[in-house]
Coordinates of C-alpha atoms and ligand atoms in Angstrom, one line a residue:
M1 CA 0.9 160.1 120.2
A2 CA -1.8 157.3 120.2
K3 CA -0.7 153.7 119.9
K4 CA -2.5 152.0 117.0
F5 CA -4.0 148.5 117.1
D6 CA -6.3 146.3 115.0
V7 CA -8.3 145.3 118.0
A8 CA -8.7 146.9 121.5
V9 CA -10.5 144.8 124.1
I10 CA -11.8 146.7 127.1
G11 CA -11.9 144.3 130.1
A12 CA -9.7 141.3 130.9
G13 CA -12.3 139.0 132.5
P14 CA -13.0 135.6 130.9
G15 CA -14.7 137.3 128.0
G16 CA -12.0 139.9 127.3
Y17 CA -8.8 138.0 127.9
I18 CA -10.0 135.1 125.8
A19 CA -11.2 137.5 123.0
A20 CA -7.7 139.2 123.1
I21 CA -5.8 135.9 122.9
R22 CA -8.0 134.5 120.1
A23 CA -7.7 137.8 118.1
A24 CA -3.9 137.8 118.5
Q25 CA -3.8 134.1 117.4
L26 CA -5.6 135.1 114.3
G27 CA -2.9 137.6 113.4
L28 CA -4.6 140.8 114.7
N29 CA -2.5 143.3 116.5
T30 CA -4.4 143.3 119.8
V31 CA -4.4 145.3 123.1
C32 CA -6.3 144.4 126.2
I33 CA -7.1 147.2 128.7
D34 CA -8.1 146.4 132.2
E35 CA -8.5 148.4 135.4
F36 CA -9.0 145.6 138.1
K37 CA -6.7 145.9 141.1
S38 CA -6.3 143.2 143.8
E39 CA -6.6 144.0 147.5
D40 CA -2.9 145.0 147.6
G41 CA -3.5 147.6 144.9
K42 CA -1.7 145.7 142.1
P43 CA -3.2 145.2 138.6
S44 CA -4.7 141.8 138.4
L45 CA -6.0 140.3 135.2
G46 CA -8.9 137.8 135.0
G47 CA -11.8 140.1 135.9
T48 CA -14.5 139.1 138.4
C49 CA -14.2 135.4 137.6
L50 CA -10.6 134.9 138.5
N51 CA -10.3 137.6 141.2
V52 CA -13.6 137.7 143.1
G53 CA -15.9 135.2 141.5
C54 CA -15.8 131.7 140.1
I55 CA -12.3 130.7 141.1
P56 CA -12.1 131.9 144.7
S57 CA -15.6 130.8 145.5
K58 CA -14.9 127.3 144.2
A59 CA -11.7 127.1 146.3
L60 CA -13.6 128.0 149.4
L61 CA -16.5 125.7 148.6
E62 CA -14.0 122.8 148.3
S63 CA -12.2 123.7 151.5
S64 CA -15.4 124.1 153.5
E65 CA -16.7 120.8 152.1
N66 CA -13.6 119.0 153.2
Y67 CA -14.1 120.5 156.7
E68 CA -17.6 119.2 156.7
R69 CA -16.6 115.8 155.5
A70 CA -14.0 115.5 158.2
L71 CA -16.5 116.6 160.9
H72 CA -19.6 114.7 159.7
K73 CA -18.9 112.2 156.9
F74 CA -15.6 110.5 157.4
A75 CA -17.0 108.6 160.4
D76 CA -19.3 106.6 158.1
H77 CA -16.1 105.3 156.3
G78 CA -14.6 104.3 159.6
I79 CA -12.2 107.2 159.5
K80 CA -12.0 108.8 162.9
C81 CA -10.9 112.4 163.1
K82 CA -10.1 113.7 166.5
D83 CA -9.9 117.4 167.3
V84 CA -10.8 118.6 163.8
S85 CA -10.2 122.3 163.8
L86 CA -10.4 125.2 161.4
D87 CA -7.7 127.7 160.4
V88 CA -9.6 130.3 158.4
A89 CA -6.4 132.2 157.6
T90 CA -4.8 129.1 155.9
M91 CA -8.0 128.5 154.0
L92 CA -8.1 132.0 152.7
G93 CA -4.4 131.9 151.9
R94 CA -4.9 128.8 149.8
K95 CA -7.7 130.5 148.0
D96 CA -5.6 133.6 147.4
N97 CA -2.7 131.5 146.1
I98 CA -5.0 129.8 143.6
V99 CA -6.2 133.2 142.4
Q100 CA -2.7 134.6 142.1
Q101 CA -1.5 131.6 140.1
F102 CA -4.4 132.1 137.6
T103 CA -4.3 135.9 137.3
G104 CA -0.5 135.7 136.9
G105 CA -1.0 133.0 134.3
I106 CA -3.0 135.3 132.1
A107 CA -0.2 137.8 132.0
L108 CA 2.0 134.9 130.7
L109 CA -0.6 133.9 128.2
F110 CA -0.8 137.5 126.9
K111 CA 3.0 137.5 126.5
K112 CA 3.0 134.2 124.7
N113 CA 0.3 135.3 122.3
K114 CA 1.7 138.8 121.9
V115 CA -1.3 140.6 123.3
A116 CA -0.4 144.1 124.6
S117 CA -1.6 144.5 128.1
V118 CA -2.5 147.9 129.4
H119 CA -3.6 148.7 132.9
G120 CA -6.1 151.5 133.5
H121 CA -9.6 152.6 132.9
G122 CA -10.6 152.7 129.3
R123 CA -13.0 155.3 128.0
L124 CA -14.2 155.6 124.4
T125 CA -13.8 159.2 123.3
G126 CA -14.7 159.2 119.7
A127 CA -14.5 157.8 116.2
G128 CA -12.6 158.6 113.0
D129 CA -10.7 156.1 110.9
Y130 CA -9.9 154.5 114.2
Y131 CA -11.9 154.4 117.5
R132 CA -10.0 156.4 120.2
I133 CA -9.8 155.1 123.8
A134 CA -8.4 157.2 126.6
V135 CA -6.8 155.1 129.3
T136 CA -6.3 156.6 132.7
R137 CA -4.6 155.1 135.8
D138 CA -3.2 156.3 139.1
N139 CA 0.2 157.2 137.6
G140 CA -0.6 158.5 134.2
S141 CA -2.6 158.1 131.0
E142 CA -2.3 157.1 127.4
T143 CA -4.3 157.0 124.2
I144 CA -5.1 154.0 122.1
D145 CA -6.5 153.9 118.6
A146 CA -8.1 150.7 117.4
K147 CA -10.0 149.7 114.2
H148 CA -12.1 147.2 116.2
V149 CA -13.3 147.5 119.8
I150 CA -14.5 144.6 121.9
I151 CA -16.3 145.8 125.1
A152 CA -16.0 143.2 127.8
T153 CA -16.4 145.3 130.9
G154 CA -18.5 142.7 132.8
S155 CA -20.8 143.4 135.7
L156 CA -20.9 144.8 139.2
P157 CA -23.0 143.7 142.3
R158 CA -26.5 145.1 142.3
Q159 CA -26.9 147.5 145.3
I160 CA -29.9 147.8 147.5
E161 CA -30.9 151.4 148.3
G162 CA -30.2 152.1 152.0
I163 CA -27.7 149.3 152.5
T164 CA -24.1 150.4 152.4
V165 CA -21.7 147.6 151.5
D166 CA -18.3 148.1 153.4
N167 CA -17.1 144.6 152.6
V168 CA -16.2 144.1 156.3
R169 CA -19.6 143.8 158.1
I170 CA -21.9 144.2 155.1
C171 CA -20.4 142.4 152.1
D172 CA -21.0 141.8 148.5
N173 CA -19.1 138.9 146.8
V174 CA -15.7 140.5 147.4
G175 CA -16.1 140.7 151.2
A176 CA -18.0 137.4 151.4
L177 CA -14.9 135.6 149.9
S178 CA -12.6 137.1 152.5
L179 CA -14.3 137.0 155.9
K180 CA -11.4 136.7 158.4
D181 CA -13.4 134.6 160.9
V182 CA -16.5 132.5 160.9
P183 CA -19.5 134.7 161.8
G184 CA -21.8 133.2 164.5
K185 CA -24.9 134.5 162.5
L186 CA -24.7 135.2 158.9
G187 CA -27.5 136.9 156.9
V188 CA -27.6 136.6 153.2
I189 CA -30.0 138.7 151.1
G190 CA -30.7 136.9 147.9
A191 CA -31.1 133.1 147.3
G192 CA -29.5 133.2 143.8
V193 CA -26.3 131.4 142.8
I194 CA -23.9 133.6 144.7
G195 CA -26.1 133.8 147.8
L196 CA -26.5 130.0 147.9
E197 CA -22.8 129.3 147.3
M198 CA -21.5 131.9 149.8
G199 CA -24.2 130.8 152.4
S200 CA -23.1 127.1 151.9
V201 CA -19.4 128.0 152.5
W202 CA -20.0 129.8 155.8
R203 CA -22.7 127.4 157.0
R204 CA -20.3 124.4 156.6
L205 CA -17.7 126.4 158.5
G206 CA -20.1 126.8 161.4
S207 CA -22.2 129.9 160.8
E208 CA -25.9 129.9 161.4
V209 CA -27.1 131.1 158.0
T210 CA -30.4 132.8 157.2
V211 CA -31.1 133.5 153.5
L212 CA -33.8 136.2 152.8
E213 CA -35.2 136.1 149.3
A214 CA -37.7 138.5 147.8
L215 CA -39.1 136.2 145.2
P216 CA -41.8 133.7 146.4
T217 CA -40.3 130.9 144.2
F218 CA -36.9 129.3 144.8
L219 CA -34.4 129.2 141.9
A220 CA -37.0 130.3 139.4
A221 CA -34.7 129.7 136.4
A222 CA -34.2 126.1 137.3
D223 CA -36.5 123.2 136.5
D224 CA -39.3 123.1 139.1
A225 CA -38.5 119.5 140.1
V226 CA -34.8 120.4 140.7
A227 CA -35.7 123.7 142.6
R228 CA -38.2 121.9 144.8
E229 CA -35.9 119.1 145.8
A230 CA -32.9 121.5 146.2
L231 CA -34.9 123.7 148.5
R232 CA -35.8 120.6 150.6
I233 CA -32.2 119.5 150.8
F234 CA -30.7 122.9 151.5
T235 CA -33.1 123.6 154.4
K236 CA -33.4 120.1 155.9
T237 CA -29.9 118.6 155.3
V238 CA -27.6 121.5 154.6
G239 CA -29.1 123.7 157.3
L240 CA -29.7 126.9 155.5
D241 CA -32.7 128.8 156.8
I242 CA -34.2 130.0 153.5
K243 CA -37.1 132.5 153.8
L244 CA -38.8 133.2 150.5
G245 CA -41.1 136.1 149.7
C246 CA -39.4 138.6 152.1
R247 CA -39.6 142.3 151.8
I248 CA -36.5 143.9 153.2
G249 CA -37.1 147.0 155.2
S250 CA -34.4 148.9 157.1
V251 CA -30.9 147.6 157.7
E252 CA -29.1 149.0 160.7
T253 CA -25.5 148.6 161.5
G254 CA -24.8 148.6 165.3
K255 CA -21.4 148.4 167.1
K256 CA -21.3 144.6 166.9
S257 CA -24.3 143.5 164.9
I258 CA -26.5 144.3 161.9
S259 CA -30.2 144.2 162.3
V260 CA -32.4 143.6 159.3
E261 CA -36.1 144.4 159.4
F262 CA -38.3 142.5 156.8
E263 CA -41.8 141.4 156.1
Y264 CA -42.3 137.7 155.9
E265 CA -45.6 135.7 155.7
G266 CA -47.5 138.9 156.4
E267 CA -45.6 139.8 159.5
S268 CA -42.9 142.3 160.4
R269 CA -39.8 140.5 161.5
K270 CA -36.4 141.5 162.7
L271 CA -33.2 139.5 162.7
T272 CA -29.7 140.3 164.0
F273 CA -26.6 139.1 162.3
D274 CA -22.8 139.4 162.8
R275 CA -22.2 139.7 159.1
L276 CA -24.5 140.4 156.1
V277 CA -23.9 139.3 152.5
V278 CA -25.9 141.2 149.9
A279 CA -26.2 139.0 146.8
V280 CA -29.2 140.3 144.8
G281 CA -27.8 139.9 141.3
R282 CA -25.4 141.8 139.2
V283 CA -25.8 144.7 136.8
P284 CA -23.9 145.4 133.6
N285 CA -20.9 147.6 134.0
T286 CA -20.6 150.6 131.6
E287 CA -19.5 153.1 134.2
G288 CA -17.4 155.8 132.6
L289 CA -17.0 153.8 129.4
G290 CA -18.1 156.6 127.1
V291 CA -20.3 154.4 124.9
E292 CA -22.5 157.4 124.1
S293 CA -19.6 159.1 122.5
V294 CA -19.6 156.5 119.7
G295 CA -23.3 155.8 119.5
V296 CA -23.4 152.4 121.2
K297 CA -26.8 151.9 122.8
T298 CA -27.8 150.4 126.1
D299 CA -31.2 149.0 127.0
E300 CA -33.4 150.1 129.9
R301 CA -31.5 147.7 132.3
G302 CA -28.1 149.1 131.2
F303 CA -27.0 146.1 129.0
I304 CA -25.2 147.0 125.8
E305 CA -27.5 146.1 122.9
V306 CA -26.1 143.5 120.6
D307 CA -27.4 141.2 117.9
E308 CA -26.9 137.4 117.7
R309 CA -23.3 137.9 116.7
N310 CA -22.5 140.4 119.4
R311 CA -22.4 143.4 117.0
T312 CA -23.5 146.7 118.7
G313 CA -24.9 148.2 115.5
V314 CA -22.0 150.7 115.4
P315 CA -19.5 149.4 112.8
N316 CA -16.6 147.4 114.3
I317 CA -17.7 147.7 117.9
Y318 CA -18.7 144.5 119.6
A319 CA -19.8 143.7 123.2
I320 CA -19.6 140.3 125.0
G321 CA -20.1 138.7 128.4
D322 CA -21.9 140.0 131.4
V323 CA -22.3 143.4 129.9
V324 CA -24.8 142.0 127.2
R325 CA -27.9 139.9 127.3
G326 CA -27.8 136.2 128.1
P327 CA -26.7 134.3 131.2
M328 CA -24.0 135.9 133.4
L329 CA -21.6 133.0 133.2
A330 CA -17.9 132.9 132.6
H331 CA -17.9 130.3 129.9
K332 CA -20.6 132.2 128.0
S333 CA -18.4 135.3 128.1
S334 CA -15.4 133.4 126.8
E335 CA -17.2 131.7 123.9
E336 CA -18.6 135.1 122.8
G337 CA -15.0 136.4 123.0
V338 CA -13.8 133.6 120.7
A339 CA -16.7 134.2 118.3
V340 CA -16.2 137.9 118.0
A341 CA -12.5 137.6 117.5
E342 CA -13.2 135.1 114.7
T343 CA -15.8 137.4 113.2
I344 CA -13.3 140.3 113.1
A345 CA -10.8 138.0 111.4
G346 CA -13.4 137.3 108.7
Q347 CA -14.6 134.0 110.0
H348 CA -18.1 133.1 111.0
G349 CA -18.0 133.2 114.8
H350 CA -21.2 132.2 116.6
V351 CA -22.4 131.1 120.0
N352 CA -25.5 129.0 120.6
L353 CA -27.1 130.6 123.7
E354 CA -29.6 127.7 123.8
T355 CA -27.0 125.2 124.9
I356 CA -25.1 127.2 127.6
P357 CA -24.7 125.0 130.7
W358 CA -25.8 126.5 134.0
V359 CA -24.1 125.3 137.2
I360 CA -24.6 126.1 140.9
Y361 CA -21.8 124.7 143.0
T362 CA -23.9 123.9 146.1
S363 CA -23.9 120.5 147.7
P364 CA -25.5 118.7 146.0
E365 CA -24.6 120.6 142.8
I366 CA -27.2 121.8 140.3
A367 CA -26.6 121.9 136.6
W368 CA -28.8 122.1 133.6
V369 CA -28.9 122.9 129.9
G370 CA -31.8 123.6 127.6
K371 CA -35.4 124.0 128.5
T372 CA -37.1 123.4 131.8
E373 CA -40.3 121.4 132.0
Q374 CA -42.3 124.5 132.9
Q375 CA -40.9 126.3 129.8
L376 CA -41.9 123.4 127.6
K377 CA -45.4 123.5 129.1
A378 CA -45.7 127.3 128.6
E379 CA -44.6 126.9 125.0
G380 CA -47.0 124.1 124.4
V381 CA -44.3 121.7 123.3
E382 CA -45.1 118.0 123.7
Y383 CA -42.4 116.2 125.5
R384 CA -41.5 113.0 127.3
S385 CA -39.3 112.9 130.4
G386 CA -37.1 110.4 132.2
Q387 CA -35.9 110.9 135.8
F388 CA -33.3 108.7 137.5
P389 CA -32.4 109.1 141.2
F390 CA -28.8 108.9 142.3
I391 CA -29.8 106.7 145.3
V392 CA -29.9 103.8 142.8
S393 CA -26.4 104.6 141.4
G394 CA -23.6 102.4 142.7
R395 CA -21.0 105.1 142.3
A396 CA -23.2 107.6 144.2
R397 CA -23.6 105.1 147.0
A398 CA -19.8 104.5 147.1
L399 CA -19.3 108.3 147.3
G400 CA -22.0 108.6 150.0
E401 CA -23.6 111.3 147.9
T402 CA -27.0 109.9 146.9
A403 CA -29.3 112.9 146.9
G404 CA -30.8 114.2 143.7
F405 CA -31.4 112.9 140.2
V406 CA -30.9 113.3 136.5
K407 CA -34.0 114.4 134.5
M408 CA -34.1 114.4 130.7
L409 CA -36.7 116.1 128.6
A410 CA -37.1 115.0 125.0
D411 CA -39.5 116.0 122.2
A412 CA -42.5 113.6 122.2
K413 CA -42.4 113.1 118.4
S414 CA -38.7 113.4 117.3
D415 CA -37.2 112.3 120.7
R416 CA -34.7 115.1 120.3
I417 CA -33.3 116.2 123.7
L418 CA -34.7 119.5 124.8
G419 CA -33.3 119.8 128.3
V420 CA -31.3 118.0 130.9
H421 CA -31.5 118.9 134.6
I422 CA -29.2 117.5 137.3
L423 CA -29.2 117.8 141.0
G424 CA -26.5 115.7 142.5
P425 CA -22.8 114.9 142.9
F426 CA -20.5 116.3 140.2
A427 CA -23.5 117.7 138.2
S428 CA -21.1 120.3 136.9
E429 CA -19.1 117.6 135.2
L430 CA -22.0 115.4 134.2
I431 CA -23.8 118.2 132.3
A432 CA -21.1 118.3 129.6
E433 CA -22.5 115.1 128.1
A434 CA -25.9 116.7 127.8
V435 CA -24.4 119.8 126.2
V436 CA -22.5 117.8 123.6
A437 CA -25.7 115.7 122.9
M438 CA -27.8 118.8 122.4
E439 CA -25.2 120.5 120.2
F440 CA -25.2 117.4 118.0
G441 CA -29.0 117.3 117.9
A442 CA -29.0 113.9 119.7
T443 CA -32.1 112.1 120.7
A444 CA -32.7 110.4 124.1
E445 CA -32.4 107.1 122.3
D446 CA -28.9 108.1 121.2
I447 CA -27.8 108.5 124.8
A448 CA -29.6 105.3 125.8
R449 CA -27.6 103.4 123.1
I450 CA -24.2 104.8 124.2
V451 CA -22.2 102.7 126.6
H452 CA -21.6 104.4 129.9
A453 CA -18.9 103.2 132.3
H454 CA -19.8 101.2 135.3
P455 CA -20.0 102.2 138.1
S456 CA -20.0 105.8 137.2
L457 CA -22.4 108.8 137.9
S458 CA -22.9 109.0 134.1
E459 CA -25.0 105.9 134.3
A460 CA -27.7 108.1 135.8
M461 CA -27.7 110.1 132.5
H462 CA -28.0 106.8 130.6
E463 CA -30.9 105.7 132.8
A464 CA -32.7 109.0 132.5
A465 CA -32.4 108.7 128.7
L466 CA -33.8 105.1 128.9
G467 CA -36.5 106.5 131.2
V468 CA -37.7 108.9 128.5
D469 CA -38.9 105.7 126.7
K470 CA -40.1 104.3 130.0
R471 CA -37.6 101.4 129.9
F472 CA -35.3 101.9 132.9
L473 CA -33.0 99.0 133.5
S474 CA -32.1 99.8 137.1
L475 CA -35.4 101.2 138.5
Ligands
FAD501 C1 -19.0 135.1 143.7 C2 -19.2 134.7 142.2 C3 -19.1 133.4 141.8 C4 -19.2 133.1 140.4 N1 -19.1 131.8 140.1 C5 -19.2 131.5 138.7 C6 -19.1 130.2 138.3 O1 -18.8 129.3 139.1 N2 -19.2 129.9 137.0 C7 -19.5 130.9 136.1 O2 -19.6 130.6 134.9 N3 -19.7 132.2 136.5 C8 -19.5 132.5 137.8 N4 -19.7 133.8 138.2 C9 -20.0 134.8 137.1 C10 -18.7 135.2 136.3 O3 -17.7 135.7 137.3 C11 -19.0 136.2 135.3 O4 -20.1 135.7 134.5 C12 -17.8 136.5 134.4 O5 -16.7 137.0 135.2 C13 -18.1 137.5 133.4 O6 -17.0 137.7 132.6 P1 -16.8 139.1 131.8 O7 -15.5 138.9 131.1 O8 -18.0 139.4 131.0 O9 -16.6 140.2 132.9 P2 -15.8 140.4 134.2 O10 -15.2 139.1 134.7 O11 -16.6 141.1 135.2 O12 -14.5 141.2 133.8 C14 -14.7 142.6 133.4 C15 -13.3 143.3 133.6 O13 -13.4 144.5 132.9 C16 -12.8 145.5 133.8 N5 -13.3 146.8 133.4 C17 -14.6 147.2 133.5 N6 -14.8 148.5 133.0 C18 -13.5 148.8 132.5 C19 -13.0 150.0 131.8 N7 -13.8 151.0 131.5 N8 -11.7 150.0 131.5 C20 -10.9 149.0 131.8 N9 -11.3 147.9 132.5 C21 -12.6 147.8 132.8 C22 -13.2 145.0 135.2 O14 -12.4 145.6 136.2 C23 -13.0 143.5 135.0 O15 -11.6 143.2 135.3 C24 -19.5 134.1 139.5 C25 -19.6 135.5 139.9 C26 -19.4 135.8 141.2 C27 -19.5 137.2 141.7

């Protein structure tokens, strides 16, 4: 006999678990179905983000940065560290603990909010008064009927034909977050967010890292000025060997090494690595989901088609997060989850995709919101810009992190902020001010007139806003 619910959420990543909690808070009888299992084979809530994405990668980025500070940066402060050494097992253990605390925390949140949690693979099997979902798992199966369905099945790493990921020698994000020792030579295919973050971790821990990127431009989605300066810093200071415009040929796994043949600058090349990370983007996950049985459509790239309110076009079926259009970011998934739960409850849920902050947790960090300068040019929008370097910031100097800048773009006539681009320390935190400003329709002058604490990194945002009107006070 099928269990009946008002709402069934398929997937318990940051999109699905937040959608389920919000739906339950709004009085809807809600179930969340998720199939993710941790390395030890146990169900683990939180999806890619908590298990093998945002959280573990940030834990390792922090650990590896501390190691690098101890080796190379503390001396400037007069702190002498002798015999600095690395214990990778402890570092990985710390990361795993953080992950477990968060994934376990979701189970508690489900209990607190009265969300029914079901482990297993959910497959839509048909529609009547209710949508029917068959849930299968190793030790059994069950059937769930729901009036409303929220698909939040996320994404999977994109595969390259001819390269077999075993997550020991050739890794995707899962293996790259769990390498048991520091590879002498690490190859990374793909200079996107994940490739750069993983490359940074292992570079700081001592690997020689080569990043092979197919596109001729670096970080094409970022503002050109940020991408140019980031490429300079990542190659010259961080020590990543980034090769753009590569055409990957054959990849062969030998007894001890992996050799990669590729074309670069018109020549055939071959490099040998101890480990290879494949990070060439992610694809929407609709594997075995049975969307066709209820008439939900996917586009040519496999994304579930939705409108601006995440409706699939099939009554009462919604899709959110990585499995639909828009940036593949955890906070975007979560906000769509909230909006859809509120829509189901009769409210007017909505997410503004124009003000989603993007962050890359390299060192220095990269963050932006809104339009890039090249987008504004292409759209023929008249704009003014202000750019303020962190080298002039007292706080950045005190931190010893002076690379990068804040760049603000504002409409030439109305002065309304159109985009903010940051390369520098704590860019991930600083961008929040720009997001708030843009959501409130602020002008550059508004930010210029707001008092910013001194000495703080946020003064760079203030100065960039002043710079839009060409009246820097500290430059
Ligand atoms: C290494 C890495 C680092 C990242 N860092 C960041 C970051 O710093 N910031 C950021 O914003 N984003 C980051 N991301 C991206 C972020 O993880 C995703 O955007 C986010 O997890 C998407 O959330 P989601 O809920 O849509 O899907 P997911 O998190 O992918 O969750 C989907 C869940 O659904 C389950 N599922 C799928 N199909 C079924 C089914 N049929 N039945 C039952 N369960 C199913 C999956 O097992 C999974 O648990 C990172 C990603 C990676 C890989």
